[in-house]
CSV table of C-alpha atoms and ligand atoms in Angstrom, one decimal:
chain,number,residue,atom,x,y,z
A,97,GLU,CA,-20.8,-16.1,-3.3
A,98,LYS,CA,-18.7,-19.1,-2.4
A,99,GLU,CA,-20.3,-21.5,0.2
A,100,GLU,CA,-17.3,-21.1,2.6
A,101,TYR,CA,-17.8,-17.3,2.8
A,102,LYS,CA,-21.6,-17.4,3.4
A,103,GLU,CA,-21.5,-16.3,7.0
A,104,THR,CA,-19.0,-13.5,6.3
A,105,TYR,CA,-21.0,-12.4,3.3
A,106,GLN,CA,-24.1,-12.2,5.4
A,107,LYS,CA,-22.4,-10.3,8.1
A,108,TYR,CA,-21.0,-7.9,5.5
A,109,ASN,CA,-24.5,-7.3,4.0
A,110,GLU,CA,-26.0,-6.7,7.4
A,111,MET,CA,-23.2,-4.3,8.4
A,112,LEU,CA,-23.5,-2.2,5.2
A,113,GLN,CA,-26.7,-0.6,6.5
A,114,THR,CA,-25.3,0.2,9.9
A,115,LEU,CA,-21.8,1.5,9.5
A,116,PRO,CA,-21.2,5.3,9.5
A,117,LYS,CA,-20.9,6.8,6.0
A,118,GLY,CA,-18.5,9.4,4.7
A,119,ARG,CA,-18.1,11.0,1.3
A,120,GLY,CA,-16.0,8.7,-1.0
A,121,TRP,CA,-13.1,9.8,-3.2
A,122,MET,CA,-13.6,7.2,-5.9
A,123,SER,CA,-16.7,5.3,-4.7
A,124,GLN,CA,-19.8,7.3,-3.7
A,125,HIS,CA,-19.1,6.8,-0.1
A,126,VAL,CA,-16.7,5.2,2.4
A,127,LEU,CA,-17.8,3.2,5.5
A,128,GLN,CA,-16.2,3.4,8.9
A,129,TYR,CA,-15.4,-0.1,10.2
A,130,GLN,CA,-13.4,-0.7,13.4
A,131,GLY,CA,-12.1,2.9,13.4
A,132,PHE,CA,-11.0,3.1,9.8
A,133,TRP,CA,-12.7,4.2,6.5
A,134,PHE,CA,-13.1,1.7,3.7
A,135,ASN,CA,-14.4,1.5,0.2
A,136,PRO,CA,-17.5,-0.6,0.7
A,137,ASP,CA,-16.7,-2.9,-2.2
A,138,ILE,CA,-12.9,-3.5,-2.5
A,139,GLY,CA,-11.5,-2.5,0.9
A,140,LEU,CA,-14.2,-3.7,3.3
A,141,LYS,CA,-14.7,-7.1,1.5
A,142,GLY,CA,-11.0,-7.6,1.5
A,143,ALA,CA,-10.5,-6.7,5.1
A,144,MET,CA,-13.4,-9.0,6.2
A,145,LEU,CA,-12.1,-11.9,4.1
A,146,VAL,CA,-8.7,-11.5,5.7
A,147,GLN,CA,-10.1,-11.3,9.2
A,148,ASN,CA,-12.2,-14.4,8.8
A,149,HIS,CA,-10.6,-16.7,6.3
A,150,PHE,CA,-6.9,-15.9,5.7
A,151,LYS,CA,-4.5,-18.7,6.8
A,152,PRO,CA,-1.2,-17.1,7.7
A,153,ARG,CA,2.1,-18.8,7.6
A,154,PRO,CA,5.1,-17.9,9.9
A,155,THR,CA,7.2,-17.4,6.7
A,156,ASP,CA,4.8,-14.8,5.2
A,157,ILE,CA,6.2,-11.4,4.4
A,158,PHE,CA,3.8,-8.6,4.1
A,159,LEU,CA,4.3,-5.3,2.4
A,160,ALA,CA,1.9,-2.9,4.3
A,161,ALA,CA,1.2,0.8,3.7
A,162,PHE,CA,-1.5,3.4,3.5
A,163,ILE,CA,-2.3,4.1,-0.2
A,164,LYS,CA,0.0,6.1,-2.4
A,165,CYS,CA,3.0,5.7,-0.1
A,166,GLY,CA,5.2,3.8,-2.5
A,167,THR,CA,3.8,0.2,-2.6
A,168,THR,CA,4.3,-0.2,-6.3
A,169,TRP,CA,8.0,0.7,-5.9
A,170,LEU,CA,8.7,-1.4,-2.8
A,171,ARG,CA,6.9,-4.3,-4.3
A,172,THR,CA,9.4,-4.4,-7.2
A,173,LEU,CA,12.3,-3.9,-4.8
A,174,MET,CA,11.1,-6.7,-2.5
A,175,PHE,CA,10.4,-9.1,-5.4
A,176,ALA,CA,13.6,-8.4,-7.2
A,177,THR,CA,15.7,-8.8,-4.0
A,178,MET,CA,14.0,-12.0,-2.8
A,179,ASN,CA,14.3,-13.6,-6.2
A,180,ARG,CA,17.6,-12.2,-7.3
A,181,SER,CA,19.2,-15.7,-7.7
A,182,LEU,CA,16.4,-16.7,-10.1
A,183,HIS,CA,16.2,-13.8,-12.4
A,184,ASP,CA,18.7,-11.8,-14.4
A,185,ILE,CA,17.8,-8.2,-14.9
A,186,SER,CA,18.0,-8.6,-18.7
A,187,SER,CA,15.2,-11.2,-18.7
A,188,HIS,CA,13.4,-10.1,-15.5
A,189,PRO,CA,9.7,-11.0,-15.1
A,190,LEU,CA,9.1,-7.3,-14.1
A,191,LEU,CA,9.9,-6.4,-17.7
A,192,ASN,CA,6.7,-8.0,-18.8
A,193,THR,CA,4.3,-8.4,-15.9
A,194,GLY,CA,4.1,-4.9,-14.3
A,195,PRO,CA,4.7,-4.3,-10.6
A,196,HIS,CA,1.4,-5.6,-9.4
A,197,GLY,CA,1.7,-8.9,-11.2
A,198,CYS,CA,4.7,-9.9,-9.1
A,199,PHE,CA,2.9,-10.5,-5.9
A,200,PRO,CA,-0.8,-10.4,-4.8
A,201,CYS,CA,-2.7,-7.8,-2.8
A,202,LEU,CA,-4.9,-9.1,0.0
A,203,ASP,CA,-7.4,-6.3,-0.2
A,204,THR,CA,-8.7,-6.9,-3.7
A,205,HIS,CA,-10.1,-10.4,-2.8
A,206,ASN,CA,-13.9,-10.7,-2.8
A,207,PHE,CA,-16.6,-13.3,-2.1
A,208,SER,CA,-17.0,-14.6,-5.7
A,209,ASP,CA,-14.4,-14.5,-8.4
A,210,CYS,CA,-11.2,-13.9,-6.3
A,211,PRO,CA,-11.4,-16.0,-3.2
A,212,ILE,CA,-8.8,-15.6,-0.4
A,213,SER,CA,-8.2,-19.3,-0.6
A,214,ASP,CA,-6.3,-18.7,-3.9
A,215,LEU,CA,-3.4,-17.6,-1.7
A,216,GLU,CA,-3.0,-21.1,-0.4
A,217,ALA,CA,-1.5,-22.3,-3.6
A,218,ILE,CA,1.5,-19.8,-3.4
A,219,PRO,CA,4.7,-21.5,-2.2
A,220,SER,CA,6.5,-20.2,0.9
A,221,PRO,CA,7.8,-17.6,1.6
A,222,ARG,CA,4.8,-15.7,0.3
A,223,LEU,CA,5.1,-12.0,-0.5
A,224,LEU,CA,1.7,-10.3,0.1
A,225,ALA,CA,0.7,-6.7,0.0
A,226,THR,CA,-2.0,-5.0,2.1
A,227,HIS,CA,-3.4,-1.7,3.1
A,228,ILE,CA,-5.3,-3.1,6.1
A,229,PRO,CA,-4.5,-1.1,9.2
A,230,TYR,CA,-2.5,-2.9,11.9
A,231,PRO,CA,-5.2,-3.0,14.6
A,232,LEU,CA,-7.6,-4.7,12.1
A,233,LEU,CA,-5.2,-7.6,11.3
A,234,PRO,CA,-6.4,-10.8,12.7
A,235,GLU,CA,-4.6,-12.0,15.8
A,236,SER,CA,-3.6,-15.2,14.0
A,237,VAL,CA,-1.4,-13.1,11.6
A,238,ILE,CA,0.5,-11.4,14.4
A,239,ALA,CA,0.8,-14.7,16.3
A,240,SER,CA,2.2,-16.4,13.3
A,241,GLY,CA,5.4,-14.5,13.7
A,242,CYS,CA,5.4,-13.3,10.1
A,243,LYS,CA,7.3,-10.2,8.9
A,244,PHE,CA,6.1,-6.8,7.7
A,245,VAL,CA,7.7,-4.2,5.7
A,246,TYR,CA,5.9,-0.9,6.1
A,247,ILE,CA,6.4,2.3,4.1
A,248,TRP,CA,5.0,5.7,4.7
A,249,ARG,CA,5.4,9.1,3.2
A,250,ASP,CA,4.9,12.9,3.8
A,251,PRO,CA,1.1,13.1,4.1
A,252,LYS,CA,1.0,16.2,1.9
A,253,ASP,CA,2.4,14.2,-1.0
A,254,VAL,CA,0.1,11.3,-0.1
A,255,LEU,CA,-2.9,13.6,-0.3
A,256,VAL,CA,-1.9,15.0,-3.7
A,257,SER,CA,-1.0,11.5,-5.1
A,258,MET,CA,-4.3,10.1,-3.9
A,259,TRP,CA,-6.3,12.9,-5.3
A,260,TYR,CA,-4.9,12.4,-8.8
A,261,PHE,CA,-5.1,8.6,-8.6
A,262,LEU,CA,-8.6,8.2,-7.3
A,263,ASN,CA,-10.0,10.9,-9.6
A,264,LYS,CA,-8.6,8.9,-12.5
A,265,LEU,CA,-10.2,5.7,-11.3
A,266,LYS,CA,-13.6,7.4,-10.6
A,267,PRO,CA,-16.4,6.5,-13.0
A,268,LYS,CA,-16.6,9.1,-15.8
A,269,GLU,CA,-20.3,9.8,-15.1
A,270,GLN,CA,-19.4,11.2,-11.6
A,271,PRO,CA,-17.9,14.6,-11.2
A,272,PRO,CA,-14.2,14.7,-10.1
A,273,LEU,CA,-13.4,15.5,-6.5
A,274,SER,CA,-11.9,19.0,-6.1
A,275,LEU,CA,-8.6,19.4,-4.3
A,276,ASP,CA,-10.3,21.5,-1.6
A,277,GLU,CA,-12.8,18.7,-0.9
A,278,ALA,CA,-10.0,16.1,-0.9
A,279,PHE,CA,-8.0,18.2,1.5
A,280,ASP,CA,-10.9,18.6,3.8
A,281,LEU,CA,-11.7,14.9,3.8
A,282,PHE,CA,-8.1,13.9,4.2
A,283,CYS,CA,-7.6,16.1,7.2
A,284,LYS,CA,-10.8,14.6,8.8
A,285,GLY,CA,-9.3,11.2,8.2
A,286,ILE,CA,-12.1,10.3,5.7
A,287,SER,CA,-10.4,8.4,2.9
A,288,ASP,CA,-9.8,4.8,1.9
A,289,TYR,CA,-7.9,3.2,4.8
A,290,GLY,CA,-7.8,6.5,6.7
A,291,PRO,CA,-7.1,8.3,8.9
A,292,PHE,CA,-3.6,8.3,7.4
A,293,TRP,CA,-2.0,9.2,10.8
A,294,ASP,CA,-3.7,6.4,12.7
A,295,HIS,CA,-2.6,3.9,9.9
A,296,VAL,CA,1.0,5.0,10.2
A,297,LEU,CA,1.0,5.0,14.1
A,298,GLY,CA,-0.5,1.5,14.3
A,299,TYR,CA,2.4,0.0,12.4
A,300,TRP,CA,4.9,2.3,14.0
A,301,LYS,CA,4.0,1.3,17.6
A,302,ALA,CA,4.0,-2.4,16.6
A,303,SER,CA,7.5,-1.9,15.0
A,304,GLN,CA,8.8,-0.3,18.2
A,305,GLU,CA,7.7,-3.4,20.1
A,306,SER,CA,8.9,-5.9,17.5
A,307,PRO,CA,11.6,-4.3,15.4
A,308,ASP,CA,12.7,-7.7,14.1
A,309,LYS,CA,9.2,-8.3,12.8
A,310,ILE,CA,8.4,-4.9,11.3
A,311,LEU,CA,10.7,-2.9,9.2
A,312,PHE,CA,9.6,0.7,9.0
A,313,LEU,CA,10.6,2.7,5.9
A,314,ARG,CA,10.0,6.2,4.7
A,315,TYR,CA,9.5,6.9,1.0
A,316,GLU,CA,11.8,10.0,1.2
A,317,ASP,CA,14.7,8.0,2.7
A,318,LEU,CA,14.4,5.3,0.1
A,319,LYS,CA,14.3,7.9,-2.6
A,320,ARG,CA,17.4,9.7,-1.4
A,321,GLU,CA,19.5,6.6,-0.7
A,322,PRO,CA,17.9,3.6,-2.4
A,323,SER,CA,20.7,1.2,-2.2
A,324,VAL,CA,21.4,1.9,1.5
A,325,TYR,CA,17.8,1.1,2.4
A,326,LEU,CA,17.7,-1.8,0.0
A,327,LYS,CA,20.6,-3.4,1.8
A,328,ARG,CA,18.7,-3.0,5.1
A,329,LEU,CA,15.7,-4.5,3.5
A,330,ALA,CA,17.7,-7.5,2.3
A,331,VAL,CA,19.1,-8.1,5.8
A,332,PHE,CA,15.6,-7.9,7.3
A,333,LEU,CA,14.2,-10.3,4.7
A,334,GLY,CA,17.0,-12.8,5.7
A,335,GLN,CA,18.7,-12.4,2.3
A,336,PRO,CA,21.6,-10.0,2.9
A,337,PHE,CA,23.8,-9.1,0.0
A,338,THR,CA,27.0,-11.2,0.1
A,339,ILE,CA,30.5,-9.8,-0.2
A,340,GLU,CA,30.6,-11.1,-3.8
A,341,GLU,CA,27.3,-9.3,-4.5
A,342,GLU,CA,28.6,-6.1,-2.8
A,343,LYS,CA,31.6,-6.2,-5.2
A,344,GLU,CA,29.3,-6.6,-8.2
A,345,GLU,CA,27.0,-3.8,-6.9
A,346,VAL,CA,23.9,-5.9,-7.1
A,347,ALA,CA,21.9,-3.7,-4.7
A,348,GLN,CA,22.7,-0.6,-6.9
A,349,LYS,CA,21.7,-2.6,-10.0
A,350,ILE,CA,18.4,-3.6,-8.4
A,351,ALA,CA,17.7,-0.1,-7.2
A,352,LYS,CA,18.4,1.3,-10.7
A,353,PHE,CA,16.2,-1.4,-12.3
A,354,CYS,CA,13.3,-0.5,-9.9
A,355,SER,CA,13.8,3.3,-10.3
A,356,PHE,CA,10.8,5.4,-11.3
A,357,GLU,CA,12.7,6.4,-14.5
A,358,ASN,CA,13.3,2.8,-15.6
A,359,LEU,CA,10.0,1.2,-14.6
A,360,SER,CA,7.7,4.0,-15.8
A,361,ASN,CA,9.2,3.8,-19.2
A,362,LEU,CA,8.7,0.1,-19.8
A,363,GLU,CA,6.1,-0.8,-22.4
A,364,VAL,CA,4.2,-2.9,-19.9
A,365,ASN,CA,3.8,0.0,-17.5
A,366,LYS,CA,2.9,2.5,-20.2
A,367,CYS,CA,0.2,0.3,-21.9
A,368,GLY,CA,-0.5,-2.7,-19.6
A,369,VAL,CA,-3.5,-3.2,-17.4
A,370,GLN,CA,-3.6,-4.9,-14.0
A,371,GLN,CA,-6.7,-7.0,-13.5
A,372,PHE,CA,-7.1,-7.4,-9.7
A,373,ASN,CA,-10.4,-9.3,-10.0
A,374,THR,CA,-13.3,-9.4,-12.5
A,375,GLU,CA,-14.5,-6.0,-11.4
A,376,VAL,CA,-11.3,-4.1,-10.7
A,377,ALA,CA,-8.8,-3.4,-13.4
A,378,VAL,CA,-6.3,-0.5,-13.3
A,379,GLU,CA,-4.0,0.7,-16.1
A,380,ASN,CA,-0.4,0.2,-14.9
A,381,SER,CA,0.5,3.8,-16.0
A,382,ASN,CA,-1.8,5.1,-13.2
A,383,PHE,CA,0.7,3.8,-10.7
A,384,PHE,CA,3.4,6.0,-12.0
A,385,ARG,CA,2.9,9.8,-11.9
A,386,LYS,CA,5.9,11.9,-10.8
A,387,GLY,CA,7.7,9.8,-8.2
A,388,GLN,CA,9.1,12.9,-6.5
A,389,ILE,CA,9.5,14.2,-3.0
A,390,GLY,CA,7.5,17.4,-2.3
A,391,ASP,CA,5.3,17.7,-5.4
A,392,SER,CA,2.5,18.7,-3.0
A,393,LYS,CA,4.0,22.2,-2.8
A,394,ASN,CA,3.0,22.7,-6.4
A,395,HIS,CA,-0.7,22.0,-5.5
A,396,LEU,CA,-1.4,23.0,-1.9
A,397,THR,CA,-1.7,26.6,-0.6
A,398,ASN,CA,0.5,27.7,2.3
A,399,ASN,CA,-2.5,27.4,4.6
A,400,MET,CA,-3.2,23.9,3.6
A,401,ILE,CA,0.5,22.9,4.1
A,402,GLU,CA,0.5,24.5,7.5
A,403,HIS,CA,-2.7,22.8,8.5
A,404,ILE,CA,-1.5,19.3,7.5
A,405,ASP,CA,1.9,19.8,9.2
A,406,HIS,CA,0.1,20.9,12.3
A,407,ILE,CA,-2.1,17.7,12.3
A,408,THR,CA,1.0,15.6,11.7
A,409,LYS,CA,2.8,17.3,14.6
A,410,GLN,CA,-0.1,16.8,16.9
A,411,LYS,CA,-0.8,13.2,16.0
A,412,PHE,CA,2.8,12.1,16.0
A,413,ASN,CA,3.9,14.1,19.0
A,414,GLY,CA,5.7,11.9,21.5
A,415,SER,CA,5.7,8.8,19.3
A,416,GLY,CA,9.3,9.1,18.3
A,417,LEU,CA,8.3,9.0,14.7
A,418,ILE,CA,9.2,12.7,14.0
A,419,SER,CA,11.7,14.9,15.8
B,740,LIG,P1,3.2,10.4,-7.0
B,740,LIG,O1,1.7,10.4,-7.3
B,740,LIG,O2,3.6,11.4,-6.0
B,740,LIG,O3,4.0,10.5,-8.3
B,740,LIG,P2,1.6,3.5,-4.5
B,740,LIG,O4,2.5,2.7,-5.3
B,740,LIG,O5,1.6,3.2,-3.1
B,740,LIG,O6,0.3,3.5,-5.1
B,740,LIG,O7,2.2,5.0,-4.6
B,740,LIG,C1,2.2,5.7,-5.8
B,740,LIG,C2,3.3,6.8,-5.7
B,740,LIG,O8,4.6,6.2,-5.9
B,740,LIG,C3,3.1,7.7,-6.9
B,740,LIG,O9,3.6,9.0,-6.4
B,740,LIG,C4,4.0,7.1,-7.9
B,740,LIG,O10,4.4,8.0,-8.9
B,740,LIG,C5,5.2,6.7,-7.0
B,740,LIG,N1,6.1,5.7,-7.6
B,740,LIG,C6,5.7,4.6,-8.4
B,740,LIG,N2,6.8,3.9,-8.7
B,740,LIG,C7,7.8,4.5,-8.2
B,740,LIG,C8,9.3,4.2,-8.2
B,740,LIG,N3,9.7,3.2,-8.9
B,740,LIG,N4,10.0,5.1,-7.6
B,740,LIG,C9,9.6,6.1,-6.9
B,740,LIG,N5,8.2,6.4,-6.8
B,740,LIG,C10,7.4,5.6,-7.5
């Protein structure tokens, strides 16, 4: 491990033995750290590195979400919107790099080959993605005055999307997780970055207190009216579409370019691989499955649907997040 991380690494190793363990979806187990569940390797290391070594800038813009809520999509929308004066759609970097190549994820940093200090070389304003729950963010990040764009989604669709995705990434020698098991774990909050509901509520409450700092988006809204929400996003990012751009329908063009249909059919997303660090590589095609609202109804029983809806109502009751 790098010298600068020695203390954090030691703390990490000591904690590994003491943290509560739960059944993992992809890894053998997940560990409960400060109220949330983490993959011991990728998630926990990443969160601890951010907590102890990340140097925020007031101009940083974070894309935050629970997993499988639409990060891949929003990443491309944010990147294409922020850099629209630099790149024409016909020769756009997203045509060749894949969504995850356009800006880094904080959570995949580790103590050896992918140090968090790498992020210091990125010019401002930095675009950075994270799954770290709001209460676990270091105080320095909040105090820096940086902005967050948060996206969430119907938990039933999140469960199904996660179940497919993490089973694909699971080592072949381990048996796949059944949907019944995944459902059970998800409802108990035991999953990478879970509980889902606490993750959403953390950012939601913060966005209520600082709406100019946290833009709260819902996958379903973005899917139904992409250019409406893209325009809101551009205003929030401080780069509103100009009258000239409105006339040229630039927002609609970006939304079309970043649509599931377009991106999932690009060669780079059918065959390319995203190397997050020397240990973690994911085929880009795994980030594109159906891209639809409500696919969970094709997988979950009525009882399962009712149960998740019941938890959502209970957890979100009084928060103003659902009516
Ligand atoms: P499904 O598994 O329901 O299809 P994340 O990017 O946070 O990992 O979320 C992945 C989910 O977003 C997957 O959902 C994936 O298919 C969907 N997705 C990926 N790109 C998309 C796009 N451009 N538009 C809409 N949905 C997209």
